Amino acid sequence: MKTYSTADANPAALRDKTTVIYGYGSQGRAHARNLHDSGFRVLVAARAGGPSFAQAQADGLDVDTPENAVPKGDLIALLTPDMQQADVYRDVIAPHAKPGAALLFAHGFNVHFGQIAPRTDLDVILVAPKGPGALVRRQYEEGRGVPSLMAIHQDATGKAKELALAYADGIGGTRGGVIETSFAEETETDLFGEQAVLCGGATELVVMGFETLVEAGYQPEVAYFECLHELKLIVDLLHEGGMAKMHQFISETAQYGDLTRGPRVVDEHTRTQMRAVLREIQDGQFAREWVNEHKSGRGKYMELKQRDLDHQIETVGQRLRASMSWLRDSASAKKEATEKQTAPAA
């Protein structure tokens, strides 16, 4: 594994060039502000009159329409949602990007699965912080950085890697370490983690545990606490110190139950299904399915999502969370911090 730090980056490779940020959501906003504060020349591409245009202006950044901004970009960071990127590339970037520019992604989905076939004169790179935009920004402001992945898909100018490291350095990634990977590895592992463990796997485990207790006659409120609410306690321990810290801070009774019953719940059948999910990612089946679902109006997606939102665990959870004052305090603090960050300068 090759890991790069601040010592490996040459910020001058990008600092005097224009970096266009196309997509001013969670990641895009964090990247743009961090790059700007690092002394880079940043131009946000956003629809005139839209909320992103106004937000970028309030943040003190230069903003222009995509059609005007893209031709000025020496590096264009395409940070819109996955399902918008192919159209954005086809309609705006491909016809307007200057020859020899760099095209940067934070997720390799569209390039890896062939939804975007970049022009051959473009450097095509990936810089993917392993954390949400708010964390990328907060860590930068505190003088730290979120570890990131870096990949080169196309090195048309011979300077793609230098540009990727300069960009990663500008957003703070080299402070946390930048791991070299490929578009294929980043994309396939990211999708697998989401589907089998972090989102699909975890939520299905939580819901099935809740349903098992409720079906057995236990109160839904108690089942909610045991199967969903307390999950954060364990995840925090794992996040901070791995298995070792979890075992250090849970009871011996919990440890014994973990070690003897856990493998019965998540067993070889689960591993077999995980391998099947991974194969569907690797051979493009999932990508084709999701792209087709999006193009057909996303009816199945919306139906499945609504089923989740209508589940009993959600109605019980909403009622219980309303009495958790610390959640309200946390939400208020985050809102206040966001308002301070977005307030225009006097």
Short mmCIF file of C-alpha atoms in Angstrom, two decimals:
data_model
loop_
_atom_site.label_atom_id
_atom_site.label_comp_id
_atom_site.label_asym_id
_atom_site.label_seq_id
_atom_site.Cartn_x
_atom_site.Cartn_y
_atom_site.Cartn_z
CA MET A 1 0.00 0.00 0.00
CA LYS A 2 1.44 3.36 -1.05
CA THR A 3 0.47 6.27 1.20
CA TYR A 4 1.31 9.90 0.48
CA SER A 5 1.67 12.77 2.95
CA THR A 6 2.09 16.54 2.70
CA ALA A 7 5.77 16.02 1.95
CA ASP A 8 4.87 14.25 -1.29
CA ALA A 9 2.58 16.98 -2.64
CA ASN A 10 3.53 19.96 -4.79
CA PRO A 11 0.76 22.52 -4.26
CA ALA A 12 2.34 24.83 -6.84
CA ALA A 13 1.26 22.35 -9.54
CA LEU A 14 -2.32 23.54 -9.09
CA ARG A 15 -2.25 26.73 -7.01
CA ASP A 16 -1.85 29.11 -9.97
CA LYS A 17 -4.37 27.25 -12.10
CA THR A 18 -8.15 27.55 -12.03
CA THR A 19 -10.00 24.74 -10.29
CA VAL A 20 -13.68 24.53 -11.20
CA ILE A 21 -15.95 22.85 -8.65
CA TYR A 22 -19.04 21.52 -10.43
CA GLY A 23 -21.49 20.32 -7.79
CA TYR A 24 -21.78 22.38 -4.59
CA GLY A 25 -23.25 19.78 -2.26
CA SER A 26 -21.69 18.30 0.86
CA GLN A 27 -18.37 17.31 -0.73
CA GLY A 28 -18.25 20.09 -3.31
CA ARG A 29 -18.71 22.85 -0.78
CA ALA A 30 -16.06 21.42 1.54
CA HIS A 31 -13.57 20.93 -1.29
CA ALA A 32 -14.13 24.43 -2.67
CA ARG A 33 -13.73 26.17 0.68
CA ASN A 34 -10.68 24.13 1.69
CA LEU A 35 -8.98 24.75 -1.66
CA HIS A 36 -9.76 28.46 -1.44
CA ASP A 37 -8.36 28.68 2.09
CA SER A 38 -5.25 26.82 0.88
CA GLY A 39 -4.62 29.60 -1.60
CA PHE A 40 -5.95 27.91 -4.72
CA ARG A 41 -7.91 29.75 -7.43
CA VAL A 42 -11.43 28.31 -7.16
CA LEU A 43 -14.41 28.88 -9.43
CA VAL A 44 -17.76 27.28 -8.60
CA ALA A 45 -19.98 26.22 -11.50
CA ALA A 46 -23.65 26.55 -10.61
CA ARG A 47 -26.97 27.35 -12.25
CA ALA A 48 -27.69 31.08 -12.19
CA GLY A 49 -30.34 31.89 -9.60
CA GLY A 50 -30.09 28.48 -7.94
CA PRO A 51 -29.38 27.80 -4.25
CA SER A 52 -25.85 26.56 -4.93
CA PHE A 53 -25.02 29.78 -6.77
CA ALA A 54 -26.23 31.86 -3.83
CA GLN A 55 -24.51 29.63 -1.26
CA ALA A 56 -21.16 29.81 -3.02
CA GLN A 57 -21.43 33.59 -3.24
CA ALA A 58 -22.27 33.77 0.46
CA ASP A 59 -19.18 31.68 1.14
CA GLY A 60 -17.08 34.31 -0.59
CA LEU A 61 -16.22 32.25 -3.66
CA ASP A 62 -16.21 33.17 -7.33
CA VAL A 63 -19.22 31.64 -9.12
CA ASP A 64 -20.31 31.42 -12.73
CA THR A 65 -22.68 29.36 -14.84
CA PRO A 66 -21.39 25.93 -15.90
CA GLU A 67 -21.13 26.97 -19.54
CA ASN A 68 -18.94 29.93 -18.59
CA ALA A 69 -16.96 28.28 -15.80
CA VAL A 70 -15.95 24.98 -17.41
CA PRO A 71 -13.90 26.51 -20.28
CA LYS A 72 -11.82 28.37 -17.66
CA GLY A 73 -10.96 25.25 -15.69
CA ASP A 74 -7.47 23.79 -15.68
CA LEU A 75 -8.95 21.18 -13.35
CA ILE A 76 -12.68 20.42 -13.27
CA ALA A 77 -13.94 18.55 -10.21
CA LEU A 78 -17.22 16.83 -11.14
CA LEU A 79 -18.93 16.40 -7.77
CA THR A 80 -22.60 16.21 -8.72
CA PRO A 81 -24.63 13.10 -7.77
CA ASP A 82 -23.68 9.94 -9.70
CA MET A 83 -26.81 9.82 -11.82
CA GLN A 84 -26.35 13.40 -13.04
CA GLN A 85 -22.73 13.11 -14.05
CA ALA A 86 -23.05 11.43 -17.44
CA ASP A 87 -25.41 14.14 -18.71
CA VAL A 88 -23.26 16.91 -17.23
CA TYR A 89 -20.16 15.49 -18.88
CA ARG A 90 -21.87 15.03 -22.26
CA ASP A 91 -23.64 18.41 -22.36
CA VAL A 92 -21.19 20.74 -20.63
CA ILE A 93 -17.74 19.30 -19.93
CA ALA A 94 -16.98 17.36 -23.13
CA PRO A 95 -17.80 20.26 -25.47
CA HIS A 96 -16.39 23.08 -23.32
CA ALA A 97 -13.38 21.81 -21.33
CA LYS A 98 -10.11 23.25 -22.58
CA PRO A 99 -7.62 20.85 -24.23
CA GLY A 100 -5.34 19.13 -21.72
CA ALA A 101 -7.47 19.98 -18.69
CA ALA A 102 -7.83 17.58 -15.77
CA LEU A 103 -11.18 15.98 -14.85
CA LEU A 104 -11.50 14.91 -11.21
CA PHE A 105 -14.04 12.65 -9.52
CA ALA A 106 -14.65 11.79 -5.87
CA HIS A 107 -16.20 8.43 -6.83
CA GLY A 108 -15.30 6.32 -9.85
CA PHE A 109 -18.77 4.93 -10.66
CA ASN A 110 -19.39 6.59 -14.02
CA VAL A 111 -15.89 6.16 -15.41
CA HIS A 112 -15.45 2.59 -14.21
CA PHE A 113 -18.83 1.42 -15.52
CA GLY A 114 -18.54 3.23 -18.83
CA GLN A 115 -21.24 5.87 -18.34
CA ILE A 116 -18.57 8.49 -19.06
CA ALA A 117 -15.87 7.95 -21.69
CA PRO A 118 -13.55 10.94 -21.10
CA ARG A 119 -11.90 12.74 -23.98
CA THR A 120 -8.44 11.31 -24.62
CA ASP A 121 -6.72 14.67 -24.09
CA LEU A 122 -7.94 14.98 -20.50
CA ASP A 123 -6.18 13.83 -17.36
CA VAL A 124 -8.76 11.78 -15.43
CA ILE A 125 -8.13 11.49 -11.69
CA LEU A 126 -9.90 10.59 -8.49
CA VAL A 127 -9.55 12.05 -4.99
CA ALA A 128 -12.01 10.53 -2.53
CA PRO A 129 -11.98 11.64 1.13
CA LYS A 130 -13.16 8.85 3.41
CA GLY A 131 -15.67 10.98 5.25
CA PRO A 132 -18.64 13.31 4.62
CA GLY A 133 -18.10 16.88 3.49
CA ALA A 134 -18.81 18.39 6.90
CA LEU A 135 -16.03 16.29 8.43
CA VAL A 136 -13.64 17.16 5.59
CA ARG A 137 -14.24 20.85 6.30
CA ARG A 138 -14.11 20.59 10.09
CA GLN A 139 -10.89 18.60 10.13
CA TYR A 140 -9.29 21.07 7.73
CA GLU A 141 -10.27 24.02 9.93
CA GLU A 142 -8.73 22.25 12.93
CA GLY A 143 -5.45 21.76 11.11
CA ARG A 144 -6.02 18.07 10.45
CA GLY A 145 -7.31 16.10 7.48
CA VAL A 146 -9.51 13.18 6.51
CA PRO A 147 -7.64 10.23 4.93
CA SER A 148 -8.31 10.03 1.21
CA LEU A 149 -8.00 7.69 -1.76
CA MET A 150 -6.31 8.73 -4.99
CA ALA A 151 -6.40 7.09 -8.43
CA ILE A 152 -5.32 7.87 -11.98
CA HIS A 153 -7.51 6.64 -14.83
CA GLN A 154 -5.94 8.60 -17.66
CA ASP A 155 -2.62 10.46 -17.66
CA ALA A 156 -2.80 12.48 -20.88
CA THR A 157 -0.33 15.19 -19.86
CA GLY A 158 2.08 13.18 -17.74
CA LYS A 159 1.15 15.33 -14.74
CA ALA A 160 -2.05 13.65 -13.57
CA LYS A 161 -0.58 12.25 -10.37
CA GLU A 162 1.03 15.55 -9.45
CA LEU A 163 -2.29 17.32 -9.93
CA ALA A 164 -4.18 14.72 -7.89
CA LEU A 165 -1.74 15.04 -4.98
CA ALA A 166 -1.89 18.84 -5.16
CA TYR A 167 -5.70 18.73 -5.04
CA ALA A 168 -5.66 16.23 -2.17
CA ASP A 169 -3.22 18.47 -0.32
CA GLY A 170 -5.42 21.51 -0.90
CA ILE A 171 -8.47 19.89 0.70
CA GLY A 172 -6.41 18.57 3.63
CA GLY A 173 -6.23 14.93 2.55
CA THR A 174 -2.45 14.62 2.72
CA ARG A 175 -2.60 15.55 6.42
CA GLY A 176 -4.51 12.33 7.06
CA GLY A 177 -2.70 10.31 4.40
CA VAL A 178 -3.57 9.61 0.77
CA ILE A 179 -3.72 5.96 -0.29
CA GLU A 180 -3.13 5.12 -3.93
CA THR A 181 -5.78 2.90 -5.49
CA SER A 182 -7.55 2.46 -8.84
CA PHE A 183 -10.93 3.60 -10.14
CA ALA A 184 -12.04 -0.05 -10.13
CA GLU A 185 -10.97 -0.76 -6.55
CA GLU A 186 -12.43 2.47 -5.15
CA THR A 187 -15.74 2.00 -6.94
CA GLU A 188 -16.26 -1.69 -6.26
CA THR A 189 -15.23 -1.61 -2.59
CA ASP A 190 -17.30 1.53 -1.95
CA LEU A 191 -20.43 -0.03 -3.44
CA PHE A 192 -19.85 -3.31 -1.62
CA GLY A 193 -19.38 -1.57 1.73
CA GLU A 194 -22.59 0.40 1.26
CA GLN A 195 -24.67 -2.58 0.17
CA ALA A 196 -23.39 -5.44 2.30
CA VAL A 197 -22.27 -3.76 5.51
CA LEU A 198 -22.72 -0.03 6.13
CA CYS A 199 -26.21 0.62 4.76
CA GLY A 200 -27.90 -2.49 3.42
CA GLY A 201 -26.35 -4.99 5.81
CA ALA A 202 -26.56 -2.88 8.97
CA THR A 203 -30.09 -1.62 8.44
CA GLU A 204 -31.45 -5.05 7.55
CA LEU A 205 -29.81 -6.53 10.66
CA VAL A 206 -31.31 -3.80 12.83
CA VAL A 207 -34.80 -4.15 11.36
CA MET A 208 -34.77 -7.95 11.53
CA GLY A 209 -33.65 -7.86 15.15
CA PHE A 210 -36.40 -5.36 15.99
CA GLU A 211 -39.04 -7.48 14.23
CA THR A 212 -37.87 -10.64 15.98
CA LEU A 213 -38.32 -9.09 19.42
CA VAL A 214 -41.68 -7.51 18.59
CA GLU A 215 -42.99 -10.77 17.10
CA ALA A 216 -41.99 -12.49 20.34
CA GLY A 217 -44.22 -10.10 22.31
CA TYR A 218 -41.70 -7.55 23.57
CA GLN A 219 -42.57 -3.85 23.58
CA PRO A 220 -41.53 -2.05 20.37
CA GLU A 221 -39.98 0.75 22.40
CA VAL A 222 -37.70 -1.65 24.25
CA ALA A 223 -36.84 -3.44 21.01
CA TYR A 224 -35.92 -0.07 19.45
CA PHE A 225 -33.47 0.72 22.23
CA GLU A 226 -31.82 -2.69 22.09
CA CYS A 227 -31.56 -3.05 18.30
CA LEU A 228 -31.12 0.47 16.96
CA HIS A 229 -30.46 3.10 19.62
CA GLU A 230 -27.55 1.31 21.28
CA LEU A 231 -25.92 0.45 17.97
CA LYS A 232 -24.22 3.85 18.01
CA LEU A 233 -22.42 2.98 21.23
CA ILE A 234 -20.83 -0.08 19.62
CA VAL A 235 -20.08 1.65 16.31
CA ASP A 236 -18.34 4.49 18.15
CA LEU A 237 -16.14 2.01 20.01
CA LEU A 238 -15.29 0.16 16.80
CA HIS A 239 -14.59 3.42 15.00
CA GLU A 240 -12.30 4.70 17.74
CA GLY A 241 -10.34 1.55 18.51
CA GLY A 242 -11.50 -1.47 16.53
CA MET A 243 -12.47 -4.80 18.06
CA ALA A 244 -10.01 -4.30 20.91
CA LYS A 245 -11.72 -1.18 22.23
CA MET A 246 -15.18 -2.70 21.86
CA HIS A 247 -14.15 -5.72 23.96
CA GLN A 248 -12.55 -3.41 26.49
CA PHE A 249 -15.72 -1.44 27.13
CA ILE A 250 -18.54 -4.00 26.90
CA SER A 251 -19.38 -6.48 29.63
CA GLU A 252 -17.99 -10.00 29.68
CA THR A 253 -21.54 -11.27 29.26
CA ALA A 254 -21.87 -9.20 26.07
CA GLN A 255 -18.46 -10.42 24.90
CA TYR A 256 -19.36 -14.07 25.39
CA GLY A 257 -22.67 -13.61 23.58
CA ASP A 258 -20.85 -11.81 20.77
CA LEU A 259 -18.25 -14.54 20.34
CA THR A 260 -20.62 -17.50 20.54
CA ARG A 261 -23.88 -16.24 18.98
CA GLY A 262 -22.70 -13.65 16.47
CA PRO A 263 -21.35 -16.27 14.02
CA ARG A 264 -24.73 -18.05 14.13
CA VAL A 265 -26.55 -14.92 12.96
CA VAL A 266 -23.99 -13.74 10.40
CA ASP A 267 -22.84 -17.10 9.08
CA GLU A 268 -21.53 -18.78 5.93
CA HIS A 269 -24.85 -18.18 4.20
CA THR A 270 -24.27 -14.45 4.76
CA ARG A 271 -20.77 -14.76 3.30
CA THR A 272 -22.19 -16.55 0.26
CA GLN A 273 -24.69 -13.74 -0.28
CA MET A 274 -21.96 -11.13 0.17
CA ARG A 275 -19.90 -12.82 -2.52
CA ALA A 276 -22.92 -12.78 -4.82
CA VAL A 277 -23.45 -9.06 -4.16
CA LEU A 278 -19.78 -8.41 -4.89
CA ARG A 279 -19.96 -10.34 -8.18
CA GLU A 280 -22.96 -8.25 -9.25
CA ILE A 281 -20.92 -5.13 -8.58
CA GLN A 282 -17.82 -6.42 -10.36
CA ASP A 283 -19.61 -7.57 -13.51
CA GLY A 284 -21.63 -4.36 -13.80
CA GLN A 285 -25.04 -5.88 -13.04
CA PHE A 286 -25.75 -3.48 -10.18
CA ALA A 287 -24.60 -0.45 -12.18
CA ARG A 288 -26.80 -1.37 -15.15
CA GLU A 289 -29.76 -2.00 -12.86
CA TRP A 290 -29.38 1.34 -11.06
CA VAL A 291 -28.82 3.34 -14.25
CA ASN A 292 -31.91 1.75 -15.84
CA GLU A 293 -33.95 2.35 -12.69
CA HIS A 294 -32.99 6.03 -12.77
CA LYS A 295 -33.79 6.38 -16.47
CA SER A 296 -37.19 4.71 -16.05
CA GLY A 297 -38.35 7.18 -13.39
CA ARG A 298 -37.07 5.47 -10.19
CA GLY A 299 -40.47 3.99 -9.31
CA LYS A 300 -39.09 0.84 -7.68
CA TYR A 301 -36.47 2.83 -5.80
CA MET A 302 -39.08 5.21 -4.37
CA GLU A 303 -41.39 2.33 -3.43
CA LEU A 304 -38.65 0.48 -1.56
CA LYS A 305 -37.48 3.65 0.17
CA GLN A 306 -41.03 4.50 1.29
CA ARG A 307 -41.40 0.99 2.69
CA ASP A 308 -38.38 1.68 4.90
CA LEU A 309 -39.76 5.02 6.04
CA ASP A 310 -43.18 3.52 6.87
CA HIS A 311 -41.77 0.69 9.00
CA GLN A 312 -42.79 0.45 12.65
CA ILE A 313 -39.20 0.98 13.79
CA GLU A 314 -39.37 4.47 12.24
CA THR A 315 -42.63 5.51 13.89
CA VAL A 316 -41.45 4.20 17.27
CA GLY A 317 -38.06 5.83 16.80
CA GLN A 318 -39.49 9.24 15.95
CA ARG A 319 -41.54 9.21 19.13
CA LEU A 320 -38.64 8.11 21.33
CA ARG A 321 -36.10 10.47 19.78
CA ALA A 322 -38.41 13.40 20.51
CA SER A 323 -37.64 12.96 24.22
CA MET A 324 -33.86 12.72 23.75
CA SER A 325 -32.81 16.27 24.55
CA TRP A 326 -29.18 15.66 23.61
CA LEU A 327 -30.21 14.96 20.03
CA ARG A 328 -32.05 18.27 19.84
CA ASP A 329 -29.08 20.07 21.41
CA SER A 330 -26.73 18.48 18.89
CA ALA A 331 -28.97 19.43 15.98
CA SER A 332 -29.25 23.03 17.24
CA ALA A 333 -25.48 23.30 17.65
CA LYS A 334 -24.90 22.02 14.11
CA LYS A 335 -27.47 24.45 12.71
CA GLU A 336 -25.89 27.38 14.57
CA ALA A 337 -22.42 26.43 13.32
CA THR A 338 -23.69 26.15 9.74
CA GLU A 339 -25.38 29.54 9.94
CA LYS A 340 -22.17 31.13 11.19
CA GLN A 341 -20.20 29.54 8.38
CA THR A 342 -22.63 30.70 5.69
CA ALA A 343 -23.25 34.24 6.94
CA PRO A 344 -21.97 36.81 4.40
CA ALA A 345 -19.11 38.99 5.55
CA ALA A 346 -20.17 42.38 6.90
#
